[in-house]
Short mmCIF file of C-alpha atoms and ligand atoms in Angstrom, two decimals:
data_model
loop_
_atom_site.label_atom_id
_atom_site.label_comp_id
_atom_site.label_asym_id
_atom_site.label_seq_id
_atom_site.Cartn_x
_atom_site.Cartn_y
_atom_site.Cartn_z
CA MET E 57 -0.09 0.18 0.08
CA ARG E 58 2.51 2.11 0.73
CA SER E 59 3.76 2.48 -2.90
CA ASN E 60 0.52 3.89 -3.60
CA VAL E 61 0.85 6.91 -1.76
CA ALA E 62 5.06 7.13 -2.70
CA PHE E 63 4.32 7.60 -6.60
CA PRO E 64 1.68 10.16 -6.24
CA VAL E 65 4.02 12.38 -4.19
CA ALA E 66 6.87 11.60 -6.11
CA LEU E 67 4.91 12.29 -9.17
CA THR E 68 3.65 15.80 -7.61
CA ALA E 69 8.10 16.25 -6.34
CA LEU E 70 8.48 15.92 -10.26
CA LEU E 71 6.11 18.35 -11.73
CA CYS E 72 5.96 21.26 -9.14
CA CYS E 73 9.73 21.46 -9.34
CA GLY E 74 11.37 19.76 -12.06
CA PRO E 75 11.26 23.20 -14.16
CA HIS E 76 13.58 24.57 -11.21
CA ILE E 77 15.72 21.50 -11.13
CA VAL E 78 16.18 21.43 -15.39
CA LEU E 79 17.18 24.87 -15.99
CA GLY E 80 18.92 25.80 -12.80
CA ALA E 81 17.55 29.18 -13.00
CA CYS E 82 16.21 31.21 -11.15
CA ASN E 83 12.77 31.54 -12.86
CA PHE E 84 13.12 35.41 -12.51
CA ALA E 85 10.32 36.42 -15.08
CA LYS E 86 12.48 38.41 -18.16
CA THR E 87 10.60 41.67 -17.85
CA THR E 88 13.01 44.35 -19.12
CA ILE E 89 12.25 47.78 -17.36
CA SER E 90 13.60 50.94 -18.53
CA THR E 91 13.20 53.95 -16.97
CA SER E 92 14.43 57.88 -17.55
CA PRO E 93 15.36 59.50 -15.45
CA GLY E 94 15.24 57.15 -13.24
CA PHE E 95 16.57 53.18 -13.46
CA ASN E 96 16.83 50.22 -15.65
CA ILE E 97 16.35 46.54 -14.55
CA VAL E 98 17.74 43.40 -17.05
CA VAL E 99 17.26 39.94 -16.22
CA SER E 100 19.49 37.38 -17.04
CA ASP E 101 19.05 33.55 -15.70
CA ASN E 102 20.34 33.46 -12.87
CA TYR E 103 20.44 36.99 -11.63
CA LYS E 104 19.13 40.90 -12.63
CA VAL E 105 20.93 44.48 -12.44
CA LEU E 106 18.97 46.78 -11.40
CA ASN E 107 20.70 50.04 -11.96
CA ASP E 108 20.03 53.10 -10.72
CA THR E 109 20.78 55.43 -13.82
CA THR E 110 20.32 58.47 -11.67
CA ALA E 111 22.71 57.80 -8.75
CA ASN E 112 24.55 55.91 -11.05
CA ILE E 113 24.94 52.24 -8.95
CA ALA E 114 24.22 49.10 -9.78
CA TYR E 115 22.95 46.14 -7.36
CA GLY E 116 22.75 42.44 -8.27
CA LEU E 117 20.20 40.10 -7.10
CA TYR E 118 19.89 36.92 -7.50
CA CYS E 119 17.57 33.79 -5.96
CA ASP E 120 20.49 31.17 -5.27
CA SER E 121 24.06 31.74 -4.64
CA GLN E 122 25.86 34.56 -5.79
CA PRO E 123 27.55 34.59 -9.48
CA GLY E 124 30.88 35.64 -9.46
CA ASN E 125 32.15 38.87 -10.97
CA ILE E 126 29.43 40.73 -12.55
CA ASN E 127 30.79 43.71 -14.46
CA GLY E 128 29.78 47.32 -12.33
CA VAL E 129 27.46 45.22 -9.59
CA THR E 130 28.85 46.44 -6.08
CA ARG E 131 26.13 45.10 -4.31
CA TRP E 132 24.12 41.57 -4.01
CA PHE E 133 20.78 40.93 -2.67
CA LYS E 134 19.48 37.34 -2.28
CA VAL E 135 15.62 37.80 -3.78
CA PRO E 136 13.20 37.33 -2.31
CA VAL E 137 14.44 39.72 0.11
CA ASP E 138 12.47 38.94 3.47
CA SER E 139 13.11 41.65 5.76
CA VAL E 140 12.87 44.93 4.85
CA GLY E 141 14.39 48.06 6.99
CA THR E 142 13.49 51.40 6.04
CA ARG E 143 14.74 55.29 6.28
CA ILE E 144 12.73 56.69 3.84
CA PRO E 145 8.52 56.18 4.06
CA VAL E 146 7.74 55.88 0.82
CA ALA E 147 9.70 52.37 1.65
CA SER E 148 6.62 51.20 3.82
CA GLY E 149 3.68 52.33 0.97
CA PHE E 150 5.54 50.84 -2.13
CA LEU E 151 5.62 47.92 -0.01
CA GLU E 152 1.28 48.08 1.30
CA ALA E 153 0.83 48.49 -2.43
CA LEU E 154 3.15 45.64 -3.19
CA GLY E 155 0.95 43.21 0.05
CA GLN E 156 4.29 43.32 0.96
CA ARG E 157 3.98 45.18 4.60
CA SER E 158 4.91 41.88 6.91
CA LYS E 159 8.16 42.23 5.38
CA LEU E 160 8.93 45.76 7.06
CA VAL E 161 10.78 44.82 10.29
CA ALA E 162 12.88 47.97 10.87
CA ALA E 163 12.88 51.53 10.06
CA ASP E 164 14.93 54.56 11.32
CA PHE E 165 12.14 55.71 13.65
CA PRO E 166 9.10 53.18 14.27
CA ALA E 167 6.68 55.51 15.78
CA ASN E 168 6.48 57.62 12.53
CA LEU E 169 5.01 55.33 9.95
CA THR E 170 1.96 55.62 9.91
CA ASN E 171 0.59 52.85 7.69
CA ILE E 172 -2.17 51.29 10.18
CA CYS E 173 -1.53 47.72 9.23
CA ILE E 174 1.92 47.14 10.45
CA ASP E 175 1.94 46.83 14.49
CA LYS E 176 4.55 48.70 15.17
CA SER E 177 5.65 47.25 18.17
CA LYS E 178 7.15 44.52 16.04
CA VAL E 179 9.15 47.08 13.87
CA LYS E 180 12.15 48.02 15.68
CA THR E 181 14.45 50.59 15.30
CA LEU E 182 17.77 50.67 12.31
CA GLY E 183 20.51 50.81 13.90
CA ASP E 184 23.64 52.26 12.32
CA SER E 185 24.66 50.03 9.23
CA ASP E 186 22.34 47.11 10.36
CA THR E 187 22.87 44.03 9.40
CA SER E 188 20.02 42.48 10.56
CA VAL E 189 17.63 43.00 7.62
CA ASN E 190 18.27 42.00 4.25
CA VAL E 191 17.79 45.67 2.69
CA VAL E 192 17.44 49.23 3.87
CA PHE E 193 15.57 51.12 1.78
CA SER E 194 16.78 55.09 2.07
CA ASN E 195 17.20 58.16 0.53
CA SER E 196 20.76 57.52 -0.10
CA ALA E 197 22.79 54.76 -1.45
CA SER E 198 24.92 54.97 1.55
CA SER E 199 23.88 55.12 4.18
CA ASP E 200 23.66 51.58 5.38
CA GLU E 201 27.11 50.30 3.24
CA SER E 202 26.26 47.28 1.57
CA LYS E 203 22.79 47.68 2.67
CA SER E 204 21.23 50.38 1.40
CA VAL E 205 19.09 51.05 -2.02
CA ARG E 206 18.75 54.68 -2.75
CA LEU E 207 15.01 55.81 -3.46
CA PRO E 208 14.59 59.12 -5.01
CA SER E 209 13.58 61.67 -2.37
CA ASP E 210 13.15 65.08 -3.76
CA ASP E 211 10.41 66.82 -6.24
CA SER E 212 12.41 66.71 -9.68
CA LEU E 213 10.68 63.38 -10.67
CA THR E 214 6.95 64.07 -11.81
CA PRO E 215 4.16 61.89 -10.07
CA LEU E 216 4.49 59.14 -11.97
CA GLN E 217 8.24 59.38 -12.47
CA ARG E 218 8.43 58.87 -9.05
CA ALA E 219 5.68 56.38 -8.65
CA GLU E 220 7.31 53.97 -10.62
CA TRP E 221 9.92 53.18 -8.72
CA ILE E 222 7.74 50.82 -7.43
CA LYS E 223 8.70 48.68 -10.33
CA PHE E 224 12.28 48.67 -8.67
CA VAL E 225 11.37 48.03 -5.11
CA ALA E 226 9.12 45.06 -7.01
CA ALA E 227 12.33 43.47 -7.93
CA PHE E 228 13.58 43.02 -4.53
CA PHE E 229 10.31 40.31 -4.08
CA ASN E 230 10.45 39.06 -7.58
CA LEU E 231 7.09 40.85 -7.81
CA GLU E 232 8.12 43.55 -11.56
CA GLU E 233 4.85 42.26 -13.11
CA GLN E 234 2.73 42.62 -10.47
CA ALA E 235 4.29 45.97 -9.94
CA SER E 236 3.62 46.88 -13.79
CA THR E 237 0.20 46.23 -13.89
CA LEU E 238 -0.35 48.29 -11.23
CA PHE E 239 1.62 51.29 -12.25
CA ASP E 240 0.18 50.91 -15.17
CA SER E 241 -3.46 51.32 -13.73
CA ILE E 242 -2.09 54.26 -11.59
CA SER E 243 -0.62 56.11 -14.65
CA ALA E 244 -3.57 55.35 -16.66
CA ALA E 245 -5.76 56.60 -14.14
CA TYR E 246 -3.67 60.23 -13.52
CA THR E 247 -3.05 60.74 -17.76
CA CYS E 248 -6.73 60.18 -17.72
CA HIS E 249 -8.09 62.56 -15.48
CA ALA E 250 -5.20 65.03 -16.42
CA ASP E 251 -6.49 65.08 -20.16
CA ASN E 252 -10.04 64.83 -18.62
CA MET E 253 -8.98 68.70 -17.32
CA ARG E 254 -7.61 70.31 -20.71
CA TYR E 255 -11.60 71.68 -22.07
CA LEU E 256 -11.72 73.74 -18.73
CA LYS E 257 -13.15 77.16 -19.53
CA ARG E 258 -11.72 79.15 -16.50
CA ALA E 259 -8.64 77.80 -15.51
CA PRO E 260 -7.73 77.61 -11.95
CA HIS E 261 -4.70 79.66 -10.72
CA ALA E 262 -2.69 78.04 -8.38
CA TYR E 263 0.45 77.89 -6.92
CA TRP E 264 2.42 75.62 -4.51
CA VAL E 265 4.40 77.98 -2.02
CA GLU E 266 6.54 77.39 1.35
CA TYR E 267 8.32 79.17 3.82
CA MET E 268 11.37 78.59 6.07
CA ASP E 269 13.04 80.57 8.11
CA SER E 270 16.70 80.43 9.03
CA PRO E 271 17.35 81.89 5.93
CA THR E 272 13.82 83.77 5.75
CA THR E 273 12.51 82.61 2.02
CA TYR E 274 9.02 82.59 0.84
CA GLN E 275 9.05 80.17 -1.96
CA ILE E 276 6.50 79.67 -5.04
CA ILE E 277 8.13 75.59 -5.36
CA THR E 278 8.33 74.99 -9.72
CA SER E 279 9.85 71.38 -9.03
CA ALA E 280 9.11 69.11 -11.62
CA TYR E 281 6.50 66.92 -8.40
CA GLN E 282 4.37 70.13 -7.49
CA LYS E 283 4.11 71.64 -11.41
CA ASN E 284 2.83 68.03 -13.37
CA LEU E 285 0.39 67.94 -10.36
CA LEU E 286 -0.92 71.98 -11.00
CA ALA E 287 -0.90 71.39 -14.88
CA SER E 288 -2.47 68.15 -14.27
CA ALA E 289 -5.63 69.10 -12.66
CA GLY E 290 -6.15 72.02 -14.95
CA ALA E 291 -4.04 74.80 -13.28
CA THR E 292 -2.46 77.97 -14.21
CA ASN E 293 -0.71 80.86 -12.84
CA ALA E 294 0.27 84.72 -14.30
CA SER E 295 3.87 83.98 -13.14
CA THR E 296 6.12 82.12 -15.44
CA ASP E 297 8.78 82.02 -13.51
CA GLY E 298 9.91 81.05 -9.57
CA LEU E 299 11.03 84.64 -7.71
CA ALA E 300 13.68 86.50 -8.55
CA ASP E 301 14.65 86.97 -5.28
CA ASN E 302 12.71 84.94 -3.00
CA THR E 303 13.73 86.42 0.20
CA ASN E 304 11.20 89.26 0.00
CA VAL E 305 7.81 89.29 1.00
CA ALA E 306 6.45 92.02 -1.02
CA ALA E 307 8.01 90.51 -4.42
CA PHE E 308 5.85 86.13 -3.00
CA GLN E 309 2.93 88.70 -1.97
CA ALA E 310 2.97 89.87 -5.62
CA ALA E 311 3.13 86.96 -7.20
CA VAL E 312 0.33 85.27 -6.35
CA LYS E 313 -1.99 87.72 -6.22
CA ASP E 314 -3.73 86.66 -9.05
CA ALA E 315 -4.30 82.54 -7.09
CA ASP E 316 -7.61 81.49 -6.77
CA PHE E 317 -5.65 78.46 -4.53
CA VAL E 318 -2.46 78.58 -3.06
CA PHE E 319 -1.41 74.88 -1.98
CA ASP E 320 1.28 75.42 1.24
CA GLN E 321 4.39 72.99 1.83
CA THR E 322 5.36 75.34 5.17
CA GLN E 323 6.55 73.08 8.21
CA LEU E 324 3.74 74.59 10.17
CA LYS E 325 4.50 73.47 14.01
CA LYS E 326 1.48 75.70 15.54
CA PHE E 327 -1.16 72.26 15.18
CA GLY E 328 -4.76 73.97 15.44
CA GLN E 329 -3.79 77.27 14.63
CA ARG E 330 -1.97 76.84 11.89
CA ILE E 331 -3.81 79.47 9.57
CA THR E 332 -2.60 82.19 11.90
CA GLU E 333 0.90 80.92 11.82
CA TRP E 334 0.38 80.44 7.91
CA TYR E 335 -0.39 84.55 7.62
CA SER E 336 1.77 85.72 10.19
CA ASP E 337 5.20 83.17 8.14
CA PHE E 338 3.72 85.20 4.20
CA GLY E 339 3.76 88.75 6.63
CA TYR E 340 -0.05 88.67 5.56
CA LYS E 341 -1.44 91.42 8.10
CA ASP E 342 -5.04 92.11 7.09
CA PRO E 343 -5.56 88.97 5.13
CA GLN E 344 -9.24 89.03 3.83
CA ASN E 345 -9.31 92.89 3.01
CA GLN E 346 -6.55 92.45 -0.10
CA GLY E 347 -8.48 92.04 -2.42
CA VAL E 348 -6.97 88.43 -3.63
CA SER E 349 -8.93 85.77 -4.36
CA PHE E 350 -7.63 82.83 -2.34
CA LEU E 351 -7.63 84.72 0.79
CA SER E 352 -10.80 86.36 1.10
CA GLN E 353 -11.87 82.57 0.00
CA ARG E 354 -9.66 81.34 2.30
CA ASN E 355 -8.30 78.73 -0.01
CA ILE E 356 -5.12 77.86 1.04
CA TRP E 357 -4.47 74.25 1.07
CA ARG E 358 -2.45 71.36 2.24
CA THR E 359 -1.42 67.95 1.80
CA ASP E 360 -1.34 66.43 5.25
CA LYS E 361 -4.66 65.76 6.12
CA TYR E 362 -4.29 62.23 6.69
CA THR E 363 -2.07 61.39 9.93
CA SER E 364 -1.25 59.10 12.47
CA LYS E 365 -2.34 59.22 15.67
CA SER E 366 0.65 61.18 16.86
CA GLY E 367 -0.18 63.53 13.71
CA VAL E 368 2.43 63.00 11.58
CA SER E 369 1.65 62.95 7.99
CA ASN E 370 0.46 60.34 5.61
CA TYR E 371 1.89 61.81 2.43
CA PRO E 372 5.08 60.87 2.11
CA GLU E 373 4.34 57.41 2.65
CA PHE E 374 1.44 56.90 0.78
CA ALA E 375 0.76 59.50 -1.79
CA TYR E 376 3.92 59.31 -3.84
CA VAL E 377 2.96 55.81 -4.17
CA ARG E 378 -0.40 56.73 -5.76
CA PRO E 379 -0.03 59.52 -7.78
CA ASP E 380 -3.37 59.10 -8.98
CA LEU E 381 -5.31 59.63 -5.69
CA VAL E 382 -3.48 62.35 -5.36
CA LEU E 383 -4.46 64.36 -8.26
CA GLN E 384 -7.96 63.36 -7.46
CA ASP E 385 -7.65 65.06 -4.33
CA LEU E 386 -6.15 68.44 -6.24
CA ILE E 387 -8.56 68.56 -8.40
CA SER E 388 -12.07 67.74 -6.44
CA VAL E 389 -10.19 70.78 -4.50
CA LEU E 390 -10.20 73.48 -7.51
CA GLU E 391 -13.05 71.46 -9.57
CA PRO E 392 -15.20 70.55 -7.03
CA THR E 393 -18.31 69.19 -9.69
CA TYR E 394 -15.81 66.90 -11.26
CA ASP E 395 -17.18 64.19 -9.15
CA ARG E 396 -18.71 65.00 -6.13
CA THR E 397 -18.77 61.79 -4.35
CA HIS E 398 -14.27 62.28 -4.38
CA ALA E 399 -13.81 62.09 -1.00
CA GLN E 400 -10.53 63.62 -0.25
CA ARG E 401 -7.83 62.32 1.74
CA TRP E 402 -4.09 64.04 1.63
CA PHE E 403 -5.84 67.75 0.65
CA PHE E 404 -7.49 69.59 2.78
CA ARG E 405 -8.22 73.32 3.58
CA LEU E 406 -6.30 75.06 6.39
CA GLY E 407 -8.06 78.09 5.49
CA GLY E 408 -11.46 76.44 7.06
CA THR E 409 -12.66 77.54 10.61
CA THR E 410 -11.44 73.99 11.63
CA GLU E 411 -7.91 72.32 10.69
CA ASP E 412 -10.14 69.26 9.75
CA THR E 413 -7.23 66.29 9.43
CA THR E 414 -7.98 63.08 9.68
CA VAL E 415 -6.30 60.22 12.24
CA ILE E 416 -6.05 56.90 10.19
CA SER E 417 -7.71 54.10 11.47
CA ALA E 418 -9.38 51.13 9.90
CA SER E 419 -12.86 53.23 9.05
CA ASN E 420 -11.04 54.70 6.08
CA TYR E 421 -8.23 52.32 5.84
CA ASP E 422 -8.82 48.54 5.78
CA CYS E 423 -6.24 46.22 6.04
CA ALA E 424 -7.61 43.73 4.46
CA LYS E 425 -8.35 45.34 1.65
CA PRO E 426 -6.24 48.46 1.34
CA TRP E 427 -7.30 50.74 -1.34
CA MET E 428 -3.18 51.45 -1.87
CA SER E 429 -3.11 48.44 -4.38
CA VAL E 430 -6.37 49.37 -6.14
CA VAL E 431 -7.26 51.50 -8.93
CA ASP E 432 -10.25 52.83 -10.17
CA LYS E 433 -10.56 53.19 -13.77
CA CYS E 434 -11.63 56.52 -15.04
CA THR E 435 -13.08 57.62 -17.77
CA ALA E 436 -12.35 59.65 -20.54
CA ARG E 437 -14.82 62.86 -21.22
CA LYS E 438 -14.29 66.07 -22.81
CA ASP E 439 -17.61 67.14 -21.86
CA PHE E 440 -16.37 68.86 -18.17
CA SER E 441 -15.61 72.32 -18.70
CA GLY E 442 -15.36 73.15 -15.17
CA GLY E 443 -16.49 75.98 -12.96
CA ASP E 444 -19.84 76.31 -12.20
CA VAL E 445 -22.59 74.18 -12.31
CA GLU E 446 -25.11 76.89 -12.06
CA GLU E 447 -24.66 77.35 -15.80
CA ASP E 448 -23.53 74.25 -16.78
CA PRO E 449 -26.43 71.52 -16.03
CA SER E 450 -24.01 68.88 -17.99
CA SER E 451 -21.43 69.07 -15.57
CA ALA E 452 -24.20 67.57 -13.15
CA THR E 453 -23.21 64.33 -15.25
CA SER E 454 -19.85 63.51 -13.57
CA PRO E 455 -19.33 60.01 -13.77
CA GLY E 456 -19.68 57.74 -11.06
CA SER E 457 -21.31 61.14 -9.16
CA ASN E 458 -24.58 60.47 -7.78
CA ASN E 459 -25.56 63.53 -6.00
CA GLY E 460 -25.70 63.84 -2.54
CA ASN E 461 -23.74 61.63 -0.60
CA LYS E 462 -20.03 61.56 0.18
CA GLU E 463 -20.20 65.33 0.55
CA ASP E 464 -16.85 67.14 2.48
CA ASN E 465 -18.99 70.14 3.67
CA SER E 466 -15.85 71.82 5.14
CA THR E 467 -13.75 71.87 2.10
CA ASP E 468 -15.94 72.76 -1.00
CA GLY E 469 -17.07 76.12 -0.37
CA GLY E 470 -14.59 78.76 -1.92
CA SER E 471 -13.99 77.93 -4.98
CA SER E 472 -17.40 77.60 -6.93
CA SER E 473 -18.51 81.02 -6.21
CA SER E 474 -15.48 82.43 -6.10
CA ARG E 475 -15.74 81.89 -9.81
CA ALA E 476 -19.13 82.12 -10.46
CA GLY E 477 -19.15 85.64 -12.14
CA LYS E 478 -16.59 85.10 -14.42
CA ILE E 479 -17.88 82.39 -16.16
CA ALA E 480 -21.27 83.75 -16.76
CA GLY E 481 -23.24 83.33 -20.14
CA GLY E 482 -22.65 81.62 -23.30
CA VAL E 483 -22.49 77.98 -21.56
CA ILE E 484 -25.69 76.68 -22.13
CA GLY E 485 -25.35 77.18 -25.89
CA GLY E 486 -23.28 74.29 -26.67
CA ILE E 487 -25.72 71.81 -25.31
CA ALA E 488 -28.01 70.36 -27.49
CA ILE E 489 -30.23 68.52 -25.82
CA ILE E 490 -31.39 68.60 -22.43
CA VAL E 491 -32.70 66.03 -20.58
CA LEU E 492 -35.64 66.25 -17.63
CA ALA E 493 -33.88 64.41 -15.34
CA ILE E 494 -30.82 66.68 -15.35
CA VAL E 495 -32.88 69.61 -15.69
CA ALA E 496 -33.95 67.74 -12.09
CA THR E 497 -30.75 67.15 -11.21
CA HIS E 498 -29.91 70.63 -11.98
CA TYR E 499 -32.72 72.67 -9.67
CA TYR E 500 -31.56 69.67 -7.02
CA ASN E 501 -27.73 71.03 -7.03
CA ARG E 502 -29.08 74.38 -7.37
CA HIS E 503 -31.41 74.55 -4.02
CA ARG E 504 -28.19 72.69 -2.14
CA ARG E 505 -25.62 74.62 -3.55
CA ARG E 506 -27.61 77.42 -2.16
CA ALA E 507 -28.03 76.32 1.05
CA ARG E 508 -24.36 75.70 1.62
CA ALA E 509 -23.76 79.17 0.59
CA ARG E 510 -25.95 80.28 3.17
CA ALA E 511 -24.43 77.93 6.05
CA LEU E 512 -21.08 78.77 4.39
CA SER E 513 -21.40 82.80 5.12
CA GLU E 514 -22.88 82.08 8.40
CA THR E 515 -20.52 80.01 9.53
CA ALA E 516 -16.83 79.97 7.36
CA PHE E 517 -16.51 83.45 6.79
CA GLY E 518 -18.90 84.55 9.30
CA SER E 519 -18.12 85.36 12.88
CA GLU E 520 -14.78 84.09 13.89
CA SER E 521 -12.15 86.73 13.52
CA ILE E 522 -8.56 85.26 12.73
CA GLY E 523 -6.17 87.53 14.42
CA LEU E 524 -2.98 87.58 13.82
CA ARG E 525 -0.80 86.83 16.34
CA ASN E 526 2.67 88.52 15.54
CA THR E 527 5.29 85.53 17.27
CA ARG E 528 8.02 86.98 14.57
CA HIS E 529 10.39 89.85 15.61
C1 NAG N 236 24.24 51.69 -15.37
O1 NAG N 236 23.73 52.78 -15.98
C2 NAG N 236 25.27 53.35 -16.97
C3 NAG N 236 24.38 55.26 -17.46
O2 NAG N 236 23.34 54.28 -17.70
C4 NAG N 236 26.04 52.88 -17.68
O3 NAG N 236 26.73 53.98 -17.54
C5 NAG N 236 26.68 51.34 -16.68
O4 NAG N 236 27.15 50.50 -17.36
C6 NAG N 236 25.30 50.67 -16.17
N1 NAG N 236 25.90 49.38 -15.06
C7 NAG N 236 25.19 48.53 -15.50
C8 NAG N 236 25.99 47.31 -14.62
O5 NAG N 236 24.63 48.17 -16.57
C1 NAG N 237 3.33 78.52 -14.62
O1 NAG N 237 2.62 77.41 -15.45
C2 NAG N 237 3.89 77.58 -16.12
C3 NAG N 237 3.22 76.14 -17.35
O2 NAG N 237 3.06 74.93 -16.39
C4 NAG N 237 4.55 76.33 -15.79
O3 NAG N 237 5.77 76.13 -16.63
C5 NAG N 237 5.71 77.66 -14.33
O4 NAG N 237 6.68 76.90 -13.54
C6 NAG N 237 4.55 77.91 -13.48
N1 NAG N 237 5.00 78.50 -12.84
C7 NAG N 237 4.78 78.66 -10.92
C8 NAG N 237 5.38 79.78 -11.10
O5 NAG N 237 3.75 77.79 -11.36
C1 NAG N 238 8.66 61.52 13.14
O1 NAG N 238 8.15 62.64 13.33
C2 NAG N 238 7.93 63.94 13.57
C3 NAG N 238 6.16 64.64 13.29
O2 NAG N 238 6.07 64.38 11.67
C4 NAG N 238 9.32 64.90 12.68
O3 NAG N 238 9.38 66.17 13.78
C5 NAG N 238 10.36 64.22 12.92
O4 NAG N 238 11.23 65.09 12.31
C6 NAG N 238 10.39 62.76 12.75
N1 NAG N 238 11.38 62.29 12.93
C7 NAG N 238 12.38 61.47 12.13
C8 NAG N 238 13.51 60.64 12.79
O5 NAG N 238 11.95 61.10 10.94
C1 NAG N 239 -20.89 68.31 7.48
O1 NAG N 239 -21.97 67.71 7.67
C2 NAG N 239 -22.16 67.15 8.96
C3 NAG N 239 -23.13 66.38 8.68
O2 NAG N 239 -24.47 66.94 7.79
C4 NAG N 239 -22.42 67.21 10.45
O3 NAG N 239 -21.84 66.72 10.89
C5 NAG N 239 -20.42 68.03 10.04
O4 NAG N 239 -20.48 68.91 11.72
C6 NAG N 239 -20.43 69.25 8.92
N1 NAG N 239 -19.06 69.99 9.00
C7 NAG N 239 -18.78 70.76 9.25
C8 NAG N 239 -17.51 71.35 8.85
O5 NAG N 239 -19.63 71.86 8.87
#
């Protein structure tokens, strides 16, 4: 009787493992990946070479035994790796999107990880040149000697270029194909939403800014990352260059005075009073009465809505991995009628009455079904001309929008009303057939918007006076 059992077992062993033995190779997927600026991955039978062509360092990845000298490869890793250390938040986001969160076992400052699906008590603090982990992702290829692998950390890459590094990280887990599929859908969604913004009748003016002390500078950020995001969301500006002299506050105020929206990445410290701090930093003494749209409408926005319990922003950890979601956040700020159902993740209105940040929790992040690895499809459209639904019933029919749910009442008030007058007239002309249902939707929207405008004028723009506490002398 024994032989009856042994035979199938032997056969199974042969079937499952035979090919590996016969080829004597790693069975690496033969994908050749090349990004520029960025990296390339070249796969051979028993190793692959990841070449970071920006930092000019090549890493060798092998499955079984380390190959002999391969030209240009100075650092070897056995893959798939199963213990990862990180000194850069985005590594955690890439692992999350790849379903590899459990491989993160060390970080330079574990308490600052915002991914709630990681048990931080099990993540140890990375020592110097820690050898207990297989690889350390960091912003430098030399942080941990032979364990370090660089991931880009600056804004000189566009959002998609930055996100494409998911393929590079995936190579350490032999998950390049999964990463490519995910990245392709992220890229497709990003491009589709950006394309949909090309038909705006009046593009909003927006700037990305940052204040720094010692030495004091007022910056209009024009790095590829911020510039590409703003442009993809349909924003324009009147200043074609950054500031010639970024130490001059008057020059800064003059350059942004046409702004409908300002996005801020200043390191603000006074939680709960950050708008006051912001006005003070940028030298606005009487912000509401400058005749400047973004000030009177309080359209000053930041990206740190999602935070951990201790207030650490989730943006650097998750957002760089999902530029499609970042772009949708940004579009929903600039063009709230594009998709009323979109709930902003990272963007929030600093200029509102409350600092409406959100602690990441099970209610907005399901570890069993993480949205980090789910990409919603975007529908191409040419009919979205932006701005004011009042004049344009067609925009009430944005895809996936079904009026009335999940609207973030605290975040979208000012923008449509501020731009209402400027778009008046002529919009209805292009619409040949207005279905009764759309008309009904239109009136419903109008009713709601008026109610909201009324509510806003009573609260957001009402009694509370934003006093300037001049903390800087
Ligand atoms: C990595 O890329 C650089 C720049 O393209 C090239 O000069 C170098 O030979 C490459 N190294 C390897 C090991 O392929
Ligand atoms: C204004 O927009 C143009 C075109 O997108 C861009 O090249 C430029 O850097 C922007 N300037 C500022 C100050 O954001
Ligand atoms: C941890 O996060 C806090 C708050 O964002 C920040 O001030 C601090 O520098 C971070 N620490 C490290 C080591 O990254
Ligand atoms: C938004 O609306 C909800 C429900 O209508 C309400 O509970 C909440 O207080 C409102 N938030 C603000 C900031 O007005």
